[in-house]
């Protein structure tokens, strides 16, 4: 797997991200920095794949014998029926963000859950065990987050979502995953629960363009006792991270989770211990919106 002097050869392996939009993605920087740092003969490119082109894109992945791919918005769920196998964690979350091409068999994985778990440990070294969480959102990312929280025996999870029925469905799933109590809540309870939770996780897509007033929770409920994890990130602090820090809370945006989910994908493709520092350095100074 050693790289030639000029970097790319007839043997160079190809991976990439399929998304729409995708031109803002930081994943090529993260992965190519990792490949370079470990002398792995692979390259990572971004492919703008609109929904109607996903099937031909997956056919192309097979035809070109790509080593694998990442999936981002809007493909994480729709890709599942196009693959040969879904690993159990991705199946339970209901979303695939990583494909591994294993001798022609395309296997779907979800590394967002591991990425969140690793990022959370940056703020809470012992992980979720014993802590209570308010999770905002009930899409694919929220399902990965709740899966991790149940896996780690969090004391309690409250789930708030704009569309209540999706929160209710997520909590039904969570009750099948483990013993952590998951309660879907309506807007009227948000203030009380936000004040009570140890950790607040934003897994909605809201957080960059929105003003504090438009944000999902009333930010005046935040205190220095809260830990806040926003999955969103951008060219500066997100609305939630800024408000949380302003009120004395410990807060982190989605960059670290992005790097750690990339690290898990990298391990699946290469079998190597991911060079996380090189991956971080790959996007140092680049702060743009992506997953
Ligand atoms: P998704 O499946 O489309 O879910 C979006 C969620 O956001 C839904 O719960 C949706 O509520 C909610 N939402 C959207 N607009 C809203 C609004 N205006 N007000 C309140 N709620 C709103 O997306 P996803 O894949 O779960 O991703 C969610 C976020 O996490 C995205 O910002 C994504 O970029 C980020 N993410 C980050 C990482 C990382 O590594 N840092 C990884 C994965 C995802 P409804 O159900 O009511 O529509």
mmCIF file of C-alpha atoms and ligand atoms in Angstrom:
data_model
loop_
_atom_site.group_PDB
_atom_site.id
_atom_site.type_symbol
_atom_site.label_atom_id
_atom_site.label_comp_id
_atom_site.label_asym_id
_atom_site.label_seq_id
_atom_site.Cartn_x
_atom_site.Cartn_y
_atom_site.Cartn_z
ATOM 1 C CA UNK A 1 0.000 0.000 0.000
ATOM 2 C CA UNK A 2 2.981 2.355 -0.320
ATOM 3 C CA UNK A 3 2.413 5.537 -2.317
ATOM 4 C CA UNK A 4 4.561 6.212 -5.377
ATOM 5 C CA UNK A 5 6.635 9.375 -5.450
ATOM 6 C CA UNK A 6 4.019 11.156 -7.551
ATOM 7 C CA UNK A 7 1.261 10.004 -5.222
ATOM 8 C CA UNK A 8 -1.218 8.332 -7.560
ATOM 9 C CA UNK A 9 -0.596 5.213 -9.648
ATOM 10 C CA UNK A 10 -2.533 2.600 -11.615
ATOM 11 C CA UNK A 11 -2.956 0.724 -8.327
ATOM 12 C CA UNK A 12 -4.316 3.605 -6.258
ATOM 13 C CA UNK A 13 -7.562 2.675 -4.499
ATOM 14 C CA UNK A 14 -10.557 5.001 -4.658
ATOM 15 C CA UNK A 15 -13.023 5.923 -1.925
ATOM 16 C CA UNK A 16 -15.264 8.946 -1.705
ATOM 17 C CA UNK A 17 -18.382 10.567 -0.373
ATOM 18 C CA UNK A 18 -21.725 10.550 -2.188
ATOM 19 C CA UNK A 19 -23.948 13.462 -1.182
ATOM 20 C CA UNK A 20 -26.101 16.272 -2.537
ATOM 21 C CA UNK A 21 -24.938 18.949 -1.965
ATOM 22 C CA UNK A 22 -21.373 17.840 -1.291
ATOM 23 C CA UNK A 23 -18.956 20.470 -2.590
ATOM 24 C CA UNK A 24 -18.508 21.905 0.915
ATOM 25 C CA UNK A 25 -17.520 18.513 2.384
ATOM 26 C CA UNK A 26 -14.418 18.355 4.563
ATOM 27 C CA UNK A 27 -14.204 14.572 4.328
ATOM 28 C CA UNK A 28 -11.719 14.580 1.382
ATOM 29 C CA UNK A 29 -9.338 16.730 3.427
ATOM 30 C CA UNK A 30 -9.647 14.497 6.484
ATOM 31 C CA UNK A 31 -9.151 11.195 4.654
ATOM 32 C CA UNK A 32 -6.481 12.298 2.184
ATOM 33 C CA UNK A 33 -4.454 13.755 5.082
ATOM 34 C CA UNK A 34 -4.745 10.368 6.800
ATOM 35 C CA UNK A 35 -3.739 8.414 3.678
ATOM 36 C CA UNK A 36 -0.703 10.657 3.186
ATOM 37 C CA UNK A 37 0.370 10.419 6.816
ATOM 38 C CA UNK A 38 0.350 6.602 6.753
ATOM 39 C CA UNK A 39 1.556 6.128 3.157
ATOM 40 C CA UNK A 40 -1.695 4.417 2.159
ATOM 41 C CA UNK A 41 -2.142 4.219 -1.630
ATOM 42 C CA UNK A 42 -5.715 5.480 -1.715
ATOM 43 C CA UNK A 43 -7.474 8.718 -2.635
ATOM 44 C CA UNK A 44 -10.782 10.155 -1.445
ATOM 45 C CA UNK A 45 -12.994 12.306 -3.667
ATOM 46 C CA UNK A 46 -16.380 14.002 -3.260
ATOM 47 C CA UNK A 47 -19.171 13.049 -5.698
ATOM 48 C CA UNK A 48 -22.281 15.186 -6.069
ATOM 49 C CA UNK A 49 -24.958 12.515 -6.457
ATOM 50 C CA UNK A 50 -28.576 13.713 -6.659
ATOM 51 C CA UNK A 51 -31.162 11.274 -5.281
ATOM 52 C CA UNK A 52 -32.180 9.910 -8.695
ATOM 53 C CA UNK A 53 -28.529 9.076 -9.446
ATOM 54 C CA UNK A 54 -27.848 7.095 -6.280
ATOM 55 C CA UNK A 55 -28.578 3.685 -7.827
ATOM 56 C CA UNK A 56 -26.276 4.267 -10.841
ATOM 57 C CA UNK A 57 -23.641 5.698 -8.484
ATOM 58 C CA UNK A 58 -23.705 2.506 -6.390
ATOM 59 C CA UNK A 59 -23.550 0.448 -9.619
ATOM 60 C CA UNK A 60 -20.542 2.593 -10.570
ATOM 61 C CA UNK A 61 -18.897 1.919 -7.215
ATOM 62 C CA UNK A 62 -19.201 -1.796 -7.961
ATOM 63 C CA UNK A 63 -18.126 -1.476 -11.619
ATOM 64 C CA UNK A 64 -15.051 0.591 -10.769
ATOM 65 C CA UNK A 65 -14.202 -1.628 -7.807
ATOM 66 C CA UNK A 66 -14.010 1.358 -5.465
ATOM 67 C CA UNK A 67 -12.897 0.318 -1.967
ATOM 68 C CA UNK A 68 -15.948 1.925 -0.439
ATOM 69 C CA UNK A 69 -17.718 5.220 0.162
ATOM 70 C CA UNK A 70 -19.271 7.509 2.698
ATOM 71 C CA UNK A 71 -22.883 8.610 2.368
ATOM 72 C CA UNK A 72 -24.157 11.937 3.518
ATOM 73 C CA UNK A 73 -27.407 13.891 3.153
ATOM 74 C CA UNK A 74 -29.754 12.771 1.589
ATOM 75 C CA UNK A 75 -28.564 9.181 0.995
ATOM 76 C CA UNK A 76 -27.978 7.560 4.404
ATOM 77 C CA UNK A 77 -31.339 5.782 4.488
ATOM 78 C CA UNK A 78 -32.151 5.320 0.791
ATOM 79 C CA UNK A 79 -28.831 3.579 0.104
ATOM 80 C CA UNK A 80 -29.685 0.651 2.357
ATOM 81 C CA UNK A 81 -31.776 -1.288 -0.196
ATOM 82 C CA UNK A 82 -28.948 -1.031 -2.742
ATOM 83 C CA UNK A 83 -26.359 -2.879 -0.643
ATOM 84 C CA UNK A 84 -25.633 -6.599 -0.211
ATOM 85 C CA UNK A 85 -25.435 -6.557 3.566
ATOM 86 C CA UNK A 86 -26.127 -4.137 6.415
ATOM 87 C CA UNK A 87 -24.187 -4.555 9.616
ATOM 88 C CA UNK A 88 -26.370 -4.953 12.731
ATOM 89 C CA UNK A 89 -25.652 -1.504 14.199
ATOM 90 C CA UNK A 90 -26.500 0.289 10.937
ATOM 91 C CA UNK A 91 -29.637 -1.840 10.632
ATOM 92 C CA UNK A 92 -30.800 -0.887 14.094
ATOM 93 C CA UNK A 93 -30.073 2.806 13.544
ATOM 94 C CA UNK A 94 -31.679 2.650 10.102
ATOM 95 C CA UNK A 95 -28.916 4.646 8.405
ATOM 96 C CA UNK A 96 -25.665 3.821 6.586
ATOM 97 C CA UNK A 97 -22.872 6.369 6.339
ATOM 98 C CA UNK A 98 -20.082 4.014 5.249
ATOM 99 C CA UNK A 99 -19.900 1.325 2.569
ATOM 100 C CA UNK A 100 -17.108 -1.238 2.559
ATOM 101 C CA UNK A 101 -16.503 -3.117 -0.699
ATOM 102 C CA UNK A 102 -15.469 -6.544 0.548
ATOM 103 C CA UNK A 103 -14.429 -8.576 -2.522
ATOM 104 C CA UNK A 104 -17.401 -7.266 -4.481
ATOM 105 C CA UNK A 105 -19.914 -7.432 -1.624
ATOM 106 C CA UNK A 106 -21.087 -3.999 -0.530
ATOM 107 C CA UNK A 107 -21.542 -3.860 3.238
ATOM 108 C CA UNK A 108 -23.236 -0.907 4.932
ATOM 109 C CA UNK A 109 -22.004 0.403 8.286
ATOM 110 C CA UNK A 110 -22.840 3.326 10.553
ATOM 111 C CA UNK A 111 -19.844 5.098 12.074
ATOM 112 C CA UNK A 112 -21.803 8.151 13.308
ATOM 113 C CA UNK A 113 -22.623 6.295 16.534
ATOM 114 C CA UNK A 114 -18.948 5.570 17.269
ATOM 115 C CA UNK A 115 -18.046 9.109 16.196
ATOM 116 C CA UNK A 116 -20.512 10.573 18.677
ATOM 117 C CA UNK A 117 -19.348 8.252 21.473
ATOM 118 C CA UNK A 118 -15.709 9.247 20.925
ATOM 119 C CA UNK A 119 -16.522 12.957 20.675
ATOM 120 C CA UNK A 120 -18.628 12.846 23.842
ATOM 121 C CA UNK A 121 -15.674 11.388 25.743
ATOM 122 C CA UNK A 122 -13.763 14.552 24.896
ATOM 123 C CA UNK A 123 -16.136 16.396 27.241
ATOM 124 C CA UNK A 124 -17.267 13.595 29.564
ATOM 125 C CA UNK A 125 -14.336 11.165 29.925
ATOM 126 C CA UNK A 126 -16.436 8.401 31.501
ATOM 127 C CA UNK A 127 -19.034 8.502 28.739
ATOM 128 C CA UNK A 128 -22.807 8.516 29.037
ATOM 129 C CA UNK A 129 -23.263 6.030 31.897
ATOM 130 C CA UNK A 130 -25.378 7.468 34.687
ATOM 131 C CA UNK A 131 -26.053 10.807 32.964
ATOM 132 C CA UNK A 132 -29.368 12.177 31.694
ATOM 133 C CA UNK A 133 -29.632 13.488 28.130
ATOM 134 C CA UNK A 134 -32.006 15.722 26.221
ATOM 135 C CA UNK A 135 -31.606 14.792 22.540
ATOM 136 C CA UNK A 136 -33.066 17.271 20.045
ATOM 137 C CA UNK A 137 -34.105 15.773 16.699
ATOM 138 C CA UNK A 138 -35.200 12.299 15.651
ATOM 139 C CA UNK A 139 -33.537 11.831 12.252
ATOM 140 C CA UNK A 140 -30.692 9.470 11.364
ATOM 141 C CA UNK A 141 -28.099 11.331 13.454
ATOM 142 C CA UNK A 142 -30.369 11.386 16.512
ATOM 143 C CA UNK A 143 -30.969 7.644 16.150
ATOM 144 C CA UNK A 144 -27.179 7.086 16.119
ATOM 145 C CA UNK A 145 -26.813 9.278 19.225
ATOM 146 C CA UNK A 146 -29.612 7.525 21.147
ATOM 147 C CA UNK A 147 -28.226 4.133 20.143
ATOM 148 C CA UNK A 148 -24.890 5.097 21.732
ATOM 149 C CA UNK A 149 -26.571 6.457 24.864
ATOM 150 C CA UNK A 150 -28.531 3.227 25.361
ATOM 151 C CA UNK A 151 -25.407 1.162 24.659
ATOM 152 C CA UNK A 152 -23.515 3.128 27.315
ATOM 153 C CA UNK A 153 -26.312 2.846 29.905
ATOM 154 C CA UNK A 154 -27.248 6.501 30.164
ATOM 155 C CA UNK A 155 -29.545 7.100 33.136
ATOM 156 C CA UNK A 156 -32.309 8.674 31.030
ATOM 157 C CA UNK A 157 -32.958 10.059 27.546
ATOM 158 C CA UNK A 158 -35.602 12.610 26.680
ATOM 159 C CA UNK A 159 -36.184 13.062 22.969
ATOM 160 C CA UNK A 160 -37.749 16.201 21.545
ATOM 161 C CA UNK A 161 -38.541 16.514 17.868
ATOM 162 C CA UNK A 162 -40.506 19.052 15.830
ATOM 163 C CA UNK A 163 -42.521 16.090 14.539
ATOM 164 C CA UNK A 164 -43.512 14.371 17.782
ATOM 165 C CA UNK A 165 -44.354 11.026 16.144
ATOM 166 C CA UNK A 166 -40.723 10.525 15.078
ATOM 167 C CA UNK A 167 -39.538 11.082 18.663
ATOM 168 C CA UNK A 168 -42.125 8.576 19.870
ATOM 169 C CA UNK A 169 -40.933 6.043 17.278
ATOM 170 C CA UNK A 170 -37.286 6.595 18.240
ATOM 171 C CA UNK A 171 -38.079 5.939 21.900
ATOM 172 C CA UNK A 172 -39.934 2.740 20.981
ATOM 173 C CA UNK A 173 -36.778 1.598 19.171
ATOM 174 C CA UNK A 174 -34.612 2.644 22.133
ATOM 175 C CA UNK A 175 -36.705 0.506 24.474
ATOM 176 C CA UNK A 176 -35.793 -2.487 22.289
ATOM 177 C CA UNK A 177 -32.075 -1.626 22.354
ATOM 178 C CA UNK A 178 -31.529 -1.615 26.109
ATOM 179 C CA UNK A 179 -32.772 -0.610 29.524
ATOM 180 C CA UNK A 180 -32.191 3.170 29.374
ATOM 181 C CA UNK A 181 -35.550 4.898 29.718
ATOM 182 C CA UNK A 182 -36.341 7.032 26.647
ATOM 183 C CA UNK A 183 -39.238 9.470 26.852
ATOM 184 C CA UNK A 184 -40.526 11.472 23.876
ATOM 185 C CA UNK A 185 -41.507 14.949 25.006
ATOM 186 C CA UNK A 186 -43.684 17.712 23.614
ATOM 187 C CA UNK A 187 -42.688 21.368 23.376
ATOM 188 C CA UNK A 188 -44.543 22.294 26.524
ATOM 189 C CA UNK A 189 -42.091 20.183 28.595
ATOM 190 C CA UNK A 190 -38.920 21.406 26.874
ATOM 191 C CA UNK A 191 -38.014 24.101 29.372
ATOM 192 C CA UNK A 192 -38.396 21.824 32.390
ATOM 193 C CA UNK A 193 -36.454 18.955 30.793
ATOM 194 C CA UNK A 194 -33.695 21.188 29.421
ATOM 195 C CA UNK A 195 -33.114 22.526 32.928
ATOM 196 C CA UNK A 196 -33.012 19.020 34.367
ATOM 197 C CA UNK A 197 -30.804 17.197 31.816
ATOM 198 C CA UNK A 198 -27.064 16.801 32.426
ATOM 199 C CA UNK A 199 -26.227 16.840 28.712
ATOM 200 C CA UNK A 200 -28.061 18.457 25.795
ATOM 201 C CA UNK A 201 -27.378 17.125 22.287
ATOM 202 C CA UNK A 202 -28.525 18.972 19.194
ATOM 203 C CA UNK A 203 -29.114 16.444 16.400
ATOM 204 C CA UNK A 204 -31.448 18.657 14.388
ATOM 205 C CA UNK A 205 -30.218 20.359 11.257
ATOM 206 C CA UNK A 206 -30.867 23.721 12.915
ATOM 207 C CA UNK A 207 -27.980 25.718 14.221
ATOM 208 C CA UNK A 208 -26.139 27.787 11.688
ATOM 209 C CA UNK A 209 -28.497 30.216 9.994
ATOM 210 C CA UNK A 210 -30.927 30.342 12.914
ATOM 211 C CA UNK A 211 -31.016 33.037 15.572
ATOM 212 C CA UNK A 212 -30.987 32.143 19.263
ATOM 213 C CA UNK A 213 -34.705 32.963 19.461
ATOM 214 C CA UNK A 214 -35.479 30.498 16.677
ATOM 215 C CA UNK A 215 -33.440 27.725 18.268
ATOM 216 C CA UNK A 216 -35.168 24.517 19.350
ATOM 217 C CA UNK A 217 -34.769 25.033 23.114
ATOM 218 C CA UNK A 218 -34.970 28.218 25.151
ATOM 219 C CA UNK A 219 -31.260 28.862 25.665
ATOM 220 C CA UNK A 220 -31.879 30.733 28.911
ATOM 221 C CA UNK A 221 -32.379 27.301 30.490
ATOM 222 C CA UNK A 222 -28.655 26.578 30.019
ATOM 223 C CA UNK A 223 -26.373 26.867 33.032
ATOM 224 C CA UNK A 224 -22.744 26.246 33.925
ATOM 225 C CA UNK A 225 -23.860 22.781 35.051
ATOM 226 C CA UNK A 226 -24.743 21.697 31.507
ATOM 227 C CA UNK A 227 -22.654 19.864 28.938
ATOM 228 C CA UNK A 228 -23.779 20.710 25.392
ATOM 229 C CA UNK A 229 -22.931 18.761 22.229
ATOM 230 C CA UNK A 230 -24.023 20.188 18.893
ATOM 231 C CA UNK A 231 -23.713 17.823 15.915
ATOM 232 C CA UNK A 232 -23.853 20.824 13.604
ATOM 233 C CA UNK A 233 -20.762 22.879 12.912
ATOM 234 C CA UNK A 234 -19.739 25.689 10.634
ATOM 235 C CA UNK A 235 -17.284 28.475 10.026
ATOM 236 C CA UNK A 236 -17.750 29.749 13.590
ATOM 237 C CA UNK A 237 -19.502 28.570 16.743
ATOM 238 C CA UNK A 238 -23.069 27.396 16.188
ATOM 239 C CA UNK A 239 -25.990 29.249 17.763
ATOM 240 C CA UNK A 240 -26.253 26.640 20.495
ATOM 241 C CA UNK A 241 -22.538 26.407 21.251
ATOM 242 C CA UNK A 242 -22.204 30.181 21.457
ATOM 243 C CA UNK A 243 -25.245 30.525 23.721
ATOM 244 C CA UNK A 244 -24.137 27.632 25.925
ATOM 245 C CA UNK A 245 -20.612 28.987 26.385
ATOM 246 C CA UNK A 246 -22.054 32.432 27.063
ATOM 247 C CA UNK A 247 -23.982 30.915 29.955
ATOM 248 C CA UNK A 248 -20.966 29.080 31.354
ATOM 249 C CA UNK A 249 -21.724 25.605 29.988
ATOM 250 C CA UNK A 250 -19.106 23.282 28.488
ATOM 251 C CA UNK A 251 -19.948 23.009 24.781
ATOM 252 C CA UNK A 252 -18.613 21.444 21.596
ATOM 253 C CA UNK A 253 -19.756 21.606 17.982
ATOM 254 C CA UNK A 254 -19.851 18.744 15.437
ATOM 255 C CA UNK A 255 -16.257 18.895 14.195
ATOM 256 C CA UNK A 256 -14.879 16.341 16.612
ATOM 257 C CA UNK A 257 -17.700 13.900 15.819
ATOM 258 C CA UNK A 258 -17.017 14.414 12.110
ATOM 259 C CA UNK A 259 -13.353 13.513 12.621
ATOM 260 C CA UNK A 260 -14.124 10.527 14.833
ATOM 261 C CA UNK A 261 -16.742 9.056 12.487
ATOM 262 C CA UNK A 262 -14.206 9.497 9.677
ATOM 263 C CA UNK A 263 -11.632 7.681 11.820
ATOM 264 C CA UNK A 264 -13.989 4.701 12.175
ATOM 265 C CA UNK A 265 -14.639 4.616 8.411
ATOM 266 C CA UNK A 266 -10.895 4.792 7.757
ATOM 267 C CA UNK A 267 -10.317 1.827 10.043
ATOM 268 C CA UNK A 268 -12.971 -0.179 8.165
ATOM 269 C CA UNK A 269 -11.389 0.580 4.773
ATOM 270 C CA UNK A 270 -7.716 0.178 5.669
ATOM 271 C CA UNK A 271 -7.623 -2.021 8.770
ATOM 272 C CA UNK A 272 -5.175 0.510 10.226
ATOM 273 C CA UNK A 273 -5.293 2.489 13.460
ATOM 274 C CA UNK A 274 -6.562 5.869 12.227
ATOM 275 C CA UNK A 275 -4.061 8.759 12.459
ATOM 276 C CA UNK A 276 -6.517 11.043 14.256
ATOM 277 C CA UNK A 277 -4.051 13.904 14.733
ATOM 278 C CA UNK A 278 -3.292 13.980 11.003
ATOM 279 C CA UNK A 279 -7.026 13.891 10.296
ATOM 280 C CA UNK A 280 -7.578 16.868 12.608
ATOM 281 C CA UNK A 281 -4.655 18.708 11.024
ATOM 282 C CA UNK A 282 -6.239 18.049 7.610
ATOM 283 C CA UNK A 283 -9.058 20.429 8.432
ATOM 284 C CA UNK A 284 -7.250 22.820 10.742
ATOM 285 C CA UNK A 285 -8.139 26.308 9.725
ATOM 286 C CA UNK A 286 -10.948 25.127 7.487
ATOM 287 C CA UNK A 287 -14.325 25.661 9.042
ATOM 288 C CA UNK A 288 -17.152 25.075 6.606
ATOM 289 C CA UNK A 289 -20.562 23.490 6.936
ATOM 290 C CA UNK A 290 -20.628 19.788 6.199
ATOM 291 C CA UNK A 291 -21.005 16.304 7.585
HETATM 292 P P1 LIG B 1 -32.259 14.269 9.144
HETATM 293 O O1 LIG B 1 -32.411 12.793 9.196
HETATM 294 O O2 LIG B 1 -32.721 15.027 7.950
HETATM 295 O O3 LIG B 1 -32.993 14.866 10.452
HETATM 296 C C1 LIG B 1 -33.118 16.259 10.627
HETATM 297 C C2 LIG B 1 -33.705 16.530 12.010
HETATM 298 O O4 LIG B 1 -33.724 17.946 12.215
HETATM 299 C C3 LIG B 1 -35.153 16.044 12.173
HETATM 300 O O5 LIG B 1 -35.339 15.639 13.503
HETATM 301 C C4 LIG B 1 -35.951 17.315 11.856
HETATM 302 O O6 LIG B 1 -37.225 17.340 12.463
HETATM 303 C C5 LIG B 1 -35.066 18.356 12.499
HETATM 304 N N1 LIG B 1 -35.268 19.691 11.937
HETATM 305 C C6 LIG B 1 -34.986 20.090 10.671
HETATM 306 N N2 LIG B 1 -35.286 21.402 10.527
HETATM 307 C C7 LIG B 1 -35.782 21.821 11.717
HETATM 308 C C8 LIG B 1 -36.296 23.061 12.195
HETATM 309 N N3 LIG B 1 -36.350 24.137 11.401
HETATM 310 N N4 LIG B 1 -36.704 23.141 13.475
HETATM 311 C C9 LIG B 1 -36.648 22.060 14.287
HETATM 312 N N5 LIG B 1 -36.188 20.851 13.889
HETATM 313 C C10 LIG B 1 -35.759 20.736 12.623
HETATM 314 O O7 LIG B 1 -30.735 14.687 9.331
HETATM 315 P P2 LIG B 1 -29.600 13.915 10.156
HETATM 316 O O8 LIG B 1 -28.827 13.059 9.229
HETATM 317 O O9 LIG B 1 -30.220 13.302 11.353
HETATM 318 O O10 LIG B 1 -28.649 15.107 10.570
HETATM 319 C C11 LIG B 1 -29.031 16.057 11.571
HETATM 320 C C12 LIG B 1 -27.906 17.059 11.772
HETATM 321 O O11 LIG B 1 -26.756 16.411 12.306
HETATM 322 C C13 LIG B 1 -27.470 17.730 10.475
HETATM 323 O O12 LIG B 1 -27.196 19.088 10.741
HETATM 324 C C14 LIG B 1 -26.195 17.020 10.137
HETATM 325 O O13 LIG B 1 -25.327 17.855 9.392
HETATM 326 C C15 LIG B 1 -25.627 16.738 11.522
HETATM 327 N N6 LIG B 1 -24.710 15.587 11.531
HETATM 328 C C16 LIG B 1 -23.439 15.804 11.953
HETATM 329 C C17 LIG B 1 -22.541 14.746 11.990
HETATM 330 C C18 LIG B 1 -21.124 14.980 12.441
HETATM 331 O O14 LIG B 1 -20.274 14.118 12.245
HETATM 332 N N7 LIG B 1 -20.830 16.125 13.056
HETATM 333 C C19 LIG B 1 -22.931 13.460 11.606
HETATM 334 C C20 LIG B 1 -24.261 13.267 11.205
HETATM 335 C C21 LIG B 1 -25.138 14.351 11.172
HETATM 336 P P3 LIG B 1 -38.515 16.686 11.717
HETATM 337 O O15 LIG B 1 -38.476 15.217 12.011
HETATM 338 O O16 LIG B 1 -39.656 17.375 12.363
HETATM 339 O O17 LIG B 1 -38.373 16.996 10.258
#
